[in-house]
CSV table of N, CA, C and O in Angstrom, one decimal:
chain,number,residue,atom,x,y,z
Q,1,UNK,N,-10.1,33.0,100.8
Q,1,UNK,CA,-9.3,33.9,101.5
Q,1,UNK,C,-9.0,35.2,100.7
Q,1,UNK,O,-8.9,36.3,101.3
Q,2,UNK,N,-8.9,35.0,99.4
Q,2,UNK,CA,-8.6,36.2,98.5
Q,2,UNK,C,-9.8,37.1,98.5
Q,2,UNK,O,-9.7,38.3,98.7
Q,3,UNK,N,-11.0,36.5,98.4
Q,3,UNK,CA,-12.3,37.3,98.4
Q,3,UNK,C,-12.5,37.9,99.8
Q,3,UNK,O,-12.9,39.1,99.9
Q,4,UNK,N,-12.1,37.2,100.8
Q,4,UNK,CA,-12.2,37.8,102.2
Q,4,UNK,C,-11.3,39.0,102.4
Q,4,UNK,O,-11.7,40.0,103.0
Q,5,UNK,N,-10.1,38.9,101.8
Q,5,UNK,CA,-9.2,40.1,101.9
Q,5,UNK,C,-9.8,41.3,101.2
Q,5,UNK,O,-9.7,42.4,101.7
Q,6,UNK,N,-10.4,41.1,100.0
Q,6,UNK,CA,-11.0,42.2,99.3
Q,6,UNK,C,-12.1,42.8,100.0
Q,6,UNK,O,-12.3,44.0,100.1
Q,7,UNK,N,-13.0,41.9,100.6
Q,7,UNK,CA,-14.1,42.4,101.4
Q,7,UNK,C,-13.6,43.1,102.7
Q,7,UNK,O,-14.2,44.1,103.0
Q,8,UNK,N,-12.5,42.6,103.3
Q,8,UNK,CA,-12.0,43.3,104.5
Q,8,UNK,C,-11.5,44.6,104.1
Q,8,UNK,O,-11.6,45.6,104.9
Q,9,UNK,N,-10.8,44.8,103.0
Q,9,UNK,CA,-10.3,46.1,102.5
Q,9,UNK,C,-11.5,47.1,102.4
Q,9,UNK,O,-11.4,48.2,102.8
Q,10,UNK,N,-12.6,46.6,101.8
Q,10,UNK,CA,-13.8,47.4,101.7
Q,10,UNK,C,-14.4,47.8,103.0
Q,10,UNK,O,-14.7,49.0,103.2
Q,11,UNK,N,-14.4,46.9,103.9
Q,11,UNK,CA,-14.9,47.1,105.3
Q,11,UNK,C,-14.0,48.1,106.0
Q,11,UNK,O,-14.5,49.0,106.7
Q,12,UNK,N,-12.7,48.0,105.8
Q,12,UNK,CA,-11.7,48.9,106.5
Q,12,UNK,C,-11.8,50.3,105.9
Q,12,UNK,O,-11.7,51.3,106.6
Q,13,UNK,N,-12.2,50.4,104.6
Q,13,UNK,CA,-12.4,51.7,104.0
Q,13,UNK,C,-13.7,52.3,104.6
Q,13,UNK,O,-13.7,53.5,105.0
Q,14,UNK,N,-14.7,51.5,104.7
Q,14,UNK,CA,-16.0,52.0,105.3
Q,14,UNK,C,-15.8,52.4,106.7
Q,14,UNK,O,-16.5,53.4,107.2
Q,15,UNK,N,-14.9,51.8,107.5
Q,15,UNK,CA,-14.7,52.1,108.9
Q,15,UNK,C,-13.7,53.3,109.0
Q,15,UNK,O,-13.4,53.8,110.1
Q,16,UNK,N,-13.2,53.8,107.9
Q,16,UNK,CA,-12.3,55.0,107.9
Q,16,UNK,C,-10.8,54.6,108.2
Q,16,UNK,O,-10.0,55.5,108.5
Q,17,UNK,N,-10.5,53.4,108.1
Q,17,UNK,CA,-9.1,52.9,108.4
Q,17,UNK,C,-8.3,53.0,107.1
Q,17,UNK,O,-7.1,53.5,107.2
Q,18,UNK,N,-8.8,52.6,106.0
Q,18,UNK,CA,-8.0,52.6,104.8
Q,18,UNK,C,-8.5,53.7,103.8
Q,18,UNK,O,-9.7,53.8,103.7
Q,19,UNK,N,-7.6,54.4,103.2
Q,19,UNK,CA,-8.0,55.4,102.2
Q,19,UNK,C,-8.6,54.7,100.9
Q,19,UNK,O,-8.1,53.6,100.6
Q,20,UNK,N,-9.4,55.4,100.2
Q,20,UNK,CA,-10.1,54.8,99.0
Q,20,UNK,C,-9.0,54.4,98.0
Q,20,UNK,O,-9.2,53.4,97.3
Q,21,UNK,N,-8.0,55.3,97.7
Q,21,UNK,CA,-7.0,54.9,96.7
Q,21,UNK,C,-6.3,53.6,96.9
Q,21,UNK,O,-6.1,52.9,96.0
Q,22,UNK,N,-6.1,53.3,98.2
Q,22,UNK,CA,-5.4,52.1,98.5
Q,22,UNK,C,-6.3,50.9,98.2
Q,22,UNK,O,-5.9,49.8,97.7
Q,23,UNK,N,-7.6,51.0,98.6
Q,23,UNK,CA,-8.6,50.0,98.3
Q,23,UNK,C,-8.8,49.8,96.8
Q,23,UNK,O,-8.8,48.6,96.4
Q,24,UNK,N,-8.9,50.8,96.1
Q,24,UNK,CA,-9.0,50.7,94.6
Q,24,UNK,C,-7.8,50.1,94.0
Q,24,UNK,O,-7.9,49.2,93.1
Q,25,UNK,N,-6.6,50.5,94.4
Q,25,UNK,CA,-5.4,49.9,93.9
Q,25,UNK,C,-5.4,48.4,94.2
Q,25,UNK,O,-5.0,47.6,93.3
Q,26,UNK,N,-5.8,48.0,95.4
Q,26,UNK,CA,-5.8,46.6,95.8
Q,26,UNK,C,-6.8,45.8,94.8
Q,26,UNK,O,-6.4,44.8,94.3
Q,27,UNK,N,-7.9,46.4,94.5
Q,27,UNK,CA,-8.9,45.8,93.7
Q,27,UNK,C,-8.4,45.7,92.2
Q,27,UNK,O,-8.6,44.7,91.5
Q,28,UNK,N,-7.8,46.8,91.7
Q,28,UNK,CA,-7.4,46.8,90.3
Q,28,UNK,C,-6.2,45.8,90.1
Q,28,UNK,O,-6.2,45.0,89.2
Q,29,UNK,N,-5.2,45.8,91.0
Q,29,UNK,CA,-4.1,44.9,90.9
Q,29,UNK,C,-4.6,43.4,91.1
Q,29,UNK,O,-4.1,42.5,90.5
Q,30,UNK,N,-5.7,43.2,91.9
Q,30,UNK,CA,-6.2,41.9,92.0
Q,30,UNK,C,-6.9,41.4,90.7
Q,30,UNK,O,-6.7,40.2,90.3
Q,31,UNK,N,-7.6,42.3,90.1
Q,31,UNK,CA,-8.2,41.9,88.8
Q,31,UNK,C,-7.1,41.6,87.7
Q,31,UNK,O,-7.2,40.7,87.0
Q,32,UNK,N,-6.1,42.5,87.7
Q,32,UNK,CA,-4.9,42.3,86.8
Q,32,UNK,C,-4.2,40.9,87.0
Q,32,UNK,O,-3.9,40.2,86.1
Q,33,UNK,N,-4.0,40.7,88.3
Q,33,UNK,CA,-3.4,39.4,88.7
Q,33,UNK,C,-4.2,38.2,88.3
Q,33,UNK,O,-3.7,37.3,87.7
Q,34,UNK,N,-5.5,38.3,88.5
Q,34,UNK,CA,-6.4,37.2,88.1
Q,34,UNK,C,-6.3,36.9,86.6
Q,34,UNK,O,-6.1,35.8,86.2
Q,35,UNK,N,-6.3,38.0,85.9
Q,35,UNK,CA,-6.3,37.9,84.4
Q,35,UNK,C,-4.9,37.3,83.9
Q,35,UNK,O,-4.9,36.5,83.0
Q,36,UNK,N,-3.9,37.7,84.6
Q,36,UNK,CA,-2.5,37.2,84.2
Q,36,UNK,C,-2.4,35.7,84.5
Q,36,UNK,O,-1.8,34.9,83.8
Q,37,UNK,N,-2.9,35.3,85.7
Q,37,UNK,CA,-2.9,33.9,86.0
Q,37,UNK,C,-3.8,33.1,85.0
Q,37,UNK,O,-3.4,32.0,84.5
Q,38,UNK,N,-4.9,33.6,84.6
Q,38,UNK,CA,-5.8,33.0,83.7
Q,38,UNK,C,-5.1,32.9,82.3
Q,38,UNK,O,-5.2,31.8,81.7
Q,39,UNK,N,-4.5,34.0,81.9
Q,39,UNK,CA,-3.7,33.9,80.6
Q,39,UNK,C,-2.6,32.9,80.7
Q,39,UNK,O,-2.4,32.2,79.7
Q,40,UNK,N,-1.9,32.8,81.8
Q,40,UNK,CA,-0.9,31.8,81.9
Q,40,UNK,C,-1.4,30.3,81.9
Q,40,UNK,O,-0.9,29.5,81.2
Q,41,UNK,N,-2.6,30.1,82.5
Q,41,UNK,CA,-3.2,28.8,82.5
Q,41,UNK,C,-3.6,28.5,81.1
Q,41,UNK,O,-3.4,27.3,80.6
Q,42,UNK,N,-4.2,29.4,80.3
Q,42,UNK,CA,-4.5,29.2,78.9
Q,42,UNK,C,-3.3,28.8,78.1
Q,42,UNK,O,-3.3,28.0,77.2
Q,43,UNK,N,-2.2,29.5,78.4
Q,43,UNK,CA,-0.9,29.2,77.6
Q,43,UNK,C,-0.5,27.8,77.9
Q,43,UNK,O,0.1,27.2,77.0
Q,44,UNK,N,-0.6,27.4,79.1
Q,44,UNK,CA,-0.2,26.0,79.5
Q,44,UNK,C,-1.1,25.0,78.6
Q,44,UNK,O,-0.5,24.1,78.0
Q,45,UNK,N,-2.4,25.3,78.6
Q,45,UNK,CA,-3.3,24.4,77.8
Q,45,UNK,C,-3.0,24.4,76.3
Q,45,UNK,O,-3.2,23.4,75.7
Q,46,UNK,N,-2.6,25.5,75.8
Q,46,UNK,CA,-2.3,25.6,74.4
Q,46,UNK,C,-0.9,25.4,74.0
Q,46,UNK,O,-0.5,25.5,72.8
Q,47,UNK,N,0.0,25.2,75.0
Q,47,UNK,CA,1.4,25.0,74.8
Q,47,UNK,C,2.0,26.2,74.0
Q,47,UNK,O,2.7,26.1,73.1
Q,48,UNK,N,1.7,27.4,74.5
Q,48,UNK,CA,2.2,28.7,73.9
Q,48,UNK,C,3.0,29.4,75.0
Q,48,UNK,O,3.2,29.0,76.1
Q,49,UNK,N,3.4,30.7,74.6
Q,49,UNK,CA,4.3,31.5,75.5
Q,49,UNK,C,3.6,31.7,76.8
Q,49,UNK,O,2.5,32.1,76.9
Q,50,UNK,N,4.4,31.5,77.9
Q,50,UNK,CA,3.9,31.6,79.3
Q,50,UNK,C,4.2,32.9,79.9
Q,50,UNK,O,5.2,33.6,79.5
Q,51,UNK,N,3.4,33.3,80.8
Q,51,UNK,CA,3.7,34.5,81.6
Q,51,UNK,C,4.8,34.2,82.6
Q,51,UNK,O,4.7,33.2,83.3
Q,52,UNK,N,5.9,35.0,82.6
Q,52,UNK,CA,6.9,34.8,83.6
Q,52,UNK,C,6.4,34.8,85.0
Q,52,UNK,O,5.6,35.7,85.4
Q,53,UNK,N,6.9,33.9,85.9
Q,53,UNK,CA,6.5,33.9,87.3
Q,53,UNK,C,6.8,35.2,88.0
Q,53,UNK,O,6.1,35.7,88.8
Q,54,UNK,N,7.9,35.9,87.5
Q,54,UNK,CA,8.3,37.1,88.1
Q,54,UNK,C,7.2,38.2,87.9
Q,54,UNK,O,7.0,39.1,88.7
Q,55,UNK,N,6.5,38.1,86.8
Q,55,UNK,CA,5.4,39.1,86.5
Q,55,UNK,C,4.3,38.8,87.4
Q,55,UNK,O,3.7,39.7,88.0
Q,56,UNK,N,3.9,37.5,87.6
Q,56,UNK,CA,2.8,37.2,88.6
Q,56,UNK,C,3.2,37.7,90.0
Q,56,UNK,O,2.3,38.3,90.7
Q,57,UNK,N,4.4,37.4,90.4
Q,57,UNK,CA,4.8,37.9,91.7
Q,57,UNK,C,4.8,39.4,91.9
Q,57,UNK,O,4.5,39.9,92.9
Q,58,UNK,N,5.2,40.1,90.8
Q,58,UNK,CA,5.2,41.6,90.9
Q,58,UNK,C,3.8,42.1,91.1
Q,58,UNK,O,3.6,42.9,91.9
Q,59,UNK,N,2.8,41.5,90.3
Q,59,UNK,CA,1.5,42.0,90.5
Q,59,UNK,C,1.0,41.6,91.9
Q,59,UNK,O,0.2,42.4,92.5
Q,60,UNK,N,1.4,40.4,92.4
Q,60,UNK,CA,1.0,40.0,93.7
Q,60,UNK,C,1.5,41.0,94.8
Q,60,UNK,O,0.8,41.4,95.7
Q,61,UNK,N,2.8,41.3,94.7
Q,61,UNK,CA,3.4,42.2,95.7
Q,61,UNK,C,2.8,43.6,95.6
Q,61,UNK,O,2.8,44.3,96.6
Q,62,UNK,N,2.4,44.0,94.4
Q,62,UNK,CA,1.8,45.4,94.3
Q,62,UNK,C,0.3,45.4,94.8
Q,62,UNK,O,-0.3,46.5,94.8
Q,63,UNK,N,-0.2,44.3,95.3
Q,63,UNK,CA,-1.5,44.3,95.9
Q,63,UNK,C,-2.5,43.3,95.2
Q,63,UNK,O,-3.6,43.2,95.6
Q,64,UNK,N,-2.0,42.7,94.2
Q,64,UNK,CA,-2.9,41.8,93.5
Q,64,UNK,C,-3.0,40.3,94.0
Q,64,UNK,O,-3.6,39.5,93.4
Q,65,UNK,N,-2.4,40.1,95.2
Q,65,UNK,CA,-2.3,38.7,95.7
Q,65,UNK,C,-3.7,38.1,95.9
Q,65,UNK,O,-3.9,36.9,95.7
Q,66,UNK,N,-4.7,38.9,96.3
Q,66,UNK,CA,-6.0,38.3,96.5
Q,66,UNK,C,-6.6,37.7,95.2
Q,66,UNK,O,-7.1,36.6,95.1
Q,67,UNK,N,-6.4,38.5,94.1
Q,67,UNK,CA,-6.8,38.0,92.8
Q,67,UNK,C,-6.0,36.8,92.3
Q,67,UNK,O,-6.5,35.9,91.7
Q,68,UNK,N,-4.7,36.8,92.6
Q,68,UNK,CA,-3.9,35.7,92.3
Q,68,UNK,C,-4.3,34.5,93.1
Q,68,UNK,O,-4.3,33.4,92.5
Q,69,UNK,N,-4.6,34.6,94.3
Q,69,UNK,CA,-5.1,33.5,95.2
Q,69,UNK,C,-6.4,32.9,94.6
Q,69,UNK,O,-6.6,31.7,94.5
Q,70,UNK,N,-7.3,33.8,94.3
Q,70,UNK,CA,-8.6,33.4,93.7
Q,70,UNK,C,-8.4,32.6,92.4
Q,70,UNK,O,-9.0,31.6,92.2
Q,71,UNK,N,-7.5,33.1,91.6
Q,71,UNK,CA,-7.2,32.5,90.3
Q,71,UNK,C,-6.5,31.1,90.6
Q,71,UNK,O,-6.9,30.1,89.9
Q,72,UNK,N,-5.6,31.0,91.5
Q,72,UNK,CA,-4.9,29.8,91.8
Q,72,UNK,C,-5.9,28.7,92.2
Q,72,UNK,O,-5.9,27.6,91.7
Q,73,UNK,N,-6.9,29.1,93.0
Q,73,UNK,CA,-7.8,28.1,93.5
Q,73,UNK,C,-8.9,27.8,92.5
Q,73,UNK,O,-9.2,26.6,92.3
Q,74,UNK,N,-9.4,28.8,91.8
Q,74,UNK,CA,-10.5,28.5,90.9
Q,74,UNK,C,-10.0,27.9,89.6
Q,74,UNK,O,-10.7,27.1,89.0
Q,75,UNK,N,-8.8,28.2,89.1
Q,75,UNK,CA,-8.2,27.7,87.9
Q,75,UNK,C,-7.4,26.4,88.2
Q,75,UNK,O,-6.9,25.8,87.2
Q,76,UNK,N,-7.1,26.1,89.4
Q,76,UNK,CA,-6.2,25.0,89.8
Q,76,UNK,C,-4.9,25.2,89.1
Q,76,UNK,O,-4.3,24.3,88.4
Q,77,UNK,N,-4.3,26.4,89.3
Q,77,UNK,CA,-3.1,26.8,88.6
Q,77,UNK,C,-2.0,27.2,89.6
Q,77,UNK,O,-2.3,28.1,90.5
Q,78,UNK,N,-0.8,26.7,89.5
Q,78,UNK,CA,0.3,27.0,90.4
Q,78,UNK,C,0.2,26.6,91.8
Q,78,UNK,O,1.0,27.0,92.7
Q,79,UNK,N,-0.8,25.8,92.1
Q,79,UNK,CA,-1.0,25.4,93.5
Q,79,UNK,C,-0.1,24.3,94.0
Q,79,UNK,O,0.1,24.1,95.2
Q,80,UNK,N,0.5,23.5,93.1
Q,80,UNK,CA,1.4,22.4,93.5
Q,80,UNK,C,2.8,22.7,93.4
Q,80,UNK,O,3.7,21.9,93.7
Q,81,UNK,N,3.2,24.0,93.0
Q,81,UNK,CA,4.6,24.3,92.8
Q,81,UNK,C,5.0,25.0,94.1
Q,81,UNK,O,4.7,26.2,94.4
Q,82,UNK,N,5.8,24.3,94.9
Q,82,UNK,CA,6.1,24.7,96.3
Q,82,UNK,C,7.0,26.0,96.2
Q,82,UNK,O,6.7,26.9,97.0
Q,83,UNK,N,7.9,26.1,95.3
Q,83,UNK,CA,8.8,27.3,95.2
Q,83,UNK,C,7.9,28.5,94.9
Q,83,UNK,O,8.1,29.6,95.4
Q,84,UNK,N,7.0,28.3,94.0
Q,84,UNK,CA,6.1,29.4,93.6
Q,84,UNK,C,5.2,29.9,94.8
Q,84,UNK,O,5.0,31.0,95.1
Q,85,UNK,N,4.7,28.9,95.5
Q,85,UNK,CA,3.8,29.2,96.7
Q,85,UNK,C,4.6,29.9,97.8
Q,85,UNK,O,4.1,30.9,98.4
Q,86,UNK,N,5.8,29.6,98.0
Q,86,UNK,CA,6.7,30.3,99.0
Q,86,UNK,C,6.8,31.8,98.6
Q,86,UNK,O,6.6,32.7,99.3
Q,87,UNK,N,7.1,32.0,97.3
Q,87,UNK,CA,7.3,33.4,96.8
Q,87,UNK,C,6.0,34.1,96.8
Q,87,UNK,O,5.9,35.3,97.1
Q,88,UNK,N,4.9,33.4,96.5
Q,88,UNK,CA,3.6,34.0,96.5
Q,88,UNK,C,3.2,34.5,97.9
Q,88,UNK,O,2.8,35.7,98.1
Q,89,UNK,N,3.4,33.7,98.9
Q,89,UNK,CA,3.0,34.1,100.3
Q,89,UNK,C,4.0,35.2,100.8
Q,89,UNK,O,3.6,36.0,101.6
Q,90,UNK,N,5.2,35.1,100.4
Q,90,UNK,CA,6.2,36.2,100.8
Q,90,UNK,C,5.7,37.5,100.1
Q,90,UNK,O,5.8,38.6,100.8
Q,91,UNK,N,5.3,37.5,98.9
Q,91,UNK,CA,4.8,38.6,98.2
Q,91,UNK,C,3.6,39.2,98.9
Q,91,UNK,O,3.5,40.4,99.1
Q,92,UNK,N,2.6,38.3,99.3
Q,92,UNK,CA,1.4,38.8,100.0
Q,92,UNK,C,1.8,39.4,101.4
Q,92,UNK,O,1.3,40.5,101.7
Q,93,UNK,N,2.7,38.8,102.1
Q,93,UNK,CA,3.2,39.3,103.4
Q,93,UNK,C,3.8,40.7,103.2
Q,93,UNK,O,3.6,41.6,104.0
Q,94,UNK,N,4.7,40.8,102.2
Q,94,UNK,CA,5.3,42.1,101.9
Q,94,UNK,C,4.3,43.2,101.6
Q,94,UNK,O,4.4,44.3,102.1
Q,95,UNK,N,3.3,42.8,100.8
Q,95,UNK,CA,2.3,43.8,100.4
Q,95,UNK,C,1.5,44.2,101.6
Q,95,UNK,O,1.3,45.4,101.8
Q,96,UNK,N,1.1,43.3,102.5
Q,96,UNK,CA,0.4,43.6,103.7
Q,96,UNK,C,1.2,44.5,104.6
Q,96,UNK,O,0.7,45.4,105.2
Q,97,UNK,N,2.5,44.1,104.8
Q,97,UNK,CA,3.4,44.9,105.6
Q,97,UNK,C,3.6,46.3,105.1
Q,97,UNK,O,3.5,47.3,105.9
Q,98,UNK,N,3.7,46.5,103.8
Q,98,UNK,CA,3.9,47.8,103.2
Q,98,UNK,C,2.6,48.6,103.3
Q,98,UNK,O,2.7,49.8,103.7
Q,99,UNK,N,1.5,48.0,103.1
Q,99,UNK,CA,0.2,48.7,103.2
Q,99,UNK,C,0.0,49.2,104.7
Q,99,UNK,O,-0.4,50.3,104.9
Q,100,UNK,N,0.3,48.3,105.6
Q,100,UNK,CA,0.2,48.6,107.0
Q,100,UNK,C,1.1,49.8,107.4
Q,100,UNK,O,0.6,50.8,108.0
Q,101,UNK,N,2.3,49.8,106.9
Q,101,UNK,CA,3.2,50.9,107.1
Q,101,UNK,C,2.8,52.2,106.5
Q,101,UNK,O,2.9,53.3,107.1
Q,102,UNK,N,2.2,52.1,105.3
Q,102,UNK,CA,1.7,53.3,104.6
Q,102,UNK,C,0.5,53.9,105.4
Q,102,UNK,O,0.4,55.1,105.5
Q,103,UNK,N,-0.3,53.1,105.9
Q,103,UNK,CA,-1.5,53.6,106.6
Q,103,UNK,C,-1.0,54.1,108.0
Q,103,UNK,O,-1.5,55.2,108.4
Q,104,UNK,N,-0.2,53.4,108.7
Q,104,UNK,CA,0.3,53.8,110.0
Q,104,UNK,C,1.0,55.2,109.9
Q,104,UNK,O,0.8,56.0,110.8
Q,105,UNK,N,1.8,55.4,108.9
Q,105,UNK,CA,2.6,56.6,108.8
Q,105,UNK,C,1.8,57.8,108.3
Q,105,UNK,O,2.2,58.9,108.4
Q,106,UNK,N,0.6,57.5,107.8
Q,106,UNK,CA,-0.2,58.6,107.2
Q,106,UNK,C,0.0,58.9,105.8
Q,106,UNK,O,-0.6,59.7,105.1
Q,107,UNK,N,1.1,58.2,105.2
Q,107,UNK,CA,1.4,58.4,103.8
Q,107,UNK,C,0.3,57.9,102.9
Q,107,UNK,O,0.0,58.6,101.8
Q,108,UNK,N,-0.4,56.9,103.2
Q,108,UNK,CA,-1.5,56.4,102.4
Q,108,UNK,C,-2.6,57.4,102.3
Q,108,UNK,O,-3.2,57.6,101.2
Q,109,UNK,N,-3.0,58.0,103.4
Q,109,UNK,CA,-4.1,59.0,103.3
Q,109,UNK,C,-3.6,60.2,102.5
Q,109,UNK,O,-4.4,60.7,101.7
Q,110,UNK,N,-2.4,60.7,102.7
Q,110,UNK,CA,-1.9,61.8,101.9
Q,110,UNK,C,-1.9,61.5,100.4
Q,110,UNK,O,-2.3,62.2,99.5
Q,111,UNK,N,-1.4,60.3,100.1
Q,111,UNK,CA,-1.3,59.8,98.7
Q,111,UNK,C,-2.8,59.7,98.1
Q,111,UNK,O,-3.0,60.1,97.0
Q,112,UNK,N,-3.7,59.2,98.9
Q,112,UNK,CA,-5.1,59.0,98.4
Q,112,UNK,C,-5.7,60.4,98.1
Q,112,UNK,O,-6.3,60.6,97.1
Q,113,UNK,N,-5.5,61.4,99.0
Q,113,UNK,CA,-6.0,62.7,98.7
Q,113,UNK,C,-5.4,63.3,97.5
Q,113,UNK,O,-6.1,64.0,96.7
Q,114,UNK,N,-4.1,63.1,97.3
Q,114,UNK,CA,-3.5,63.7,96.1
Q,114,UNK,C,-4.0,63.0,94.8
Q,114,UNK,O,-4.3,63.7,93.8
Q,115,UNK,N,-4.2,61.7,94.8
Q,115,UNK,CA,-4.7,61.0,93.7
Q,115,UNK,C,-6.2,61.5,93.4
Q,115,UNK,O,-6.5,61.8,92.2
Q,116,UNK,N,-7.0,61.5,94.4
Q,116,UNK,CA,-8.4,62.0,94.2
Q,116,UNK,C,-8.4,63.4,93.7
Q,116,UNK,O,-9.3,63.8,92.9
Q,117,UNK,N,-7.5,64.3,94.2
Q,117,UNK,CA,-7.5,65.7,93.7
Q,117,UNK,C,-7.1,65.7,92.2
Q,117,UNK,O,-7.7,66.5,91.5
Q,118,UNK,N,-6.2,64.9,91.8
Q,118,UNK,CA,-5.8,64.8,90.4
Q,118,UNK,C,-7.0,64.3,89.5
Q,118,UNK,O,-7.2,64.8,88.4
Q,119,UNK,N,-7.8,63.4,90.1
Q,119,UNK,CA,-8.9,62.8,89.3
Q,119,UNK,C,-10.1,63.7,89.3
Q,119,UNK,O,-11.0,63.7,88.4
Q,120,UNK,N,-10.2,64.5,90.4
Q,120,UNK,CA,-11.5,65.3,90.6
Q,120,UNK,C,-11.3,66.7,90.2
Q,120,UNK,O,-12.0,67.5,89.7
């Protein structure tokens, strides 16, 4: 489902629905989220300092939830913690709702043009 979401974002960009900056942000935060879940899983195995769950949720709500979901499934990490899963899916829903609102209002397109103008 996480990979499908990333593929859907790419498809929606190709169809002209999503601006490039939003798709890139989605991919970047997904990579960061995956890395943080991986780091936390390694910390569990080594009995060292853990990544706070609030950090994982923040990355997920900023758009990294597909990477977080891929990490959860591939690393078998955080999948049995019910409270974490509730917050994870609330974060994903909030991110999707915010993204939809940004696209619908036209703010995402304006933001994307501004970011691309700064980079180009």
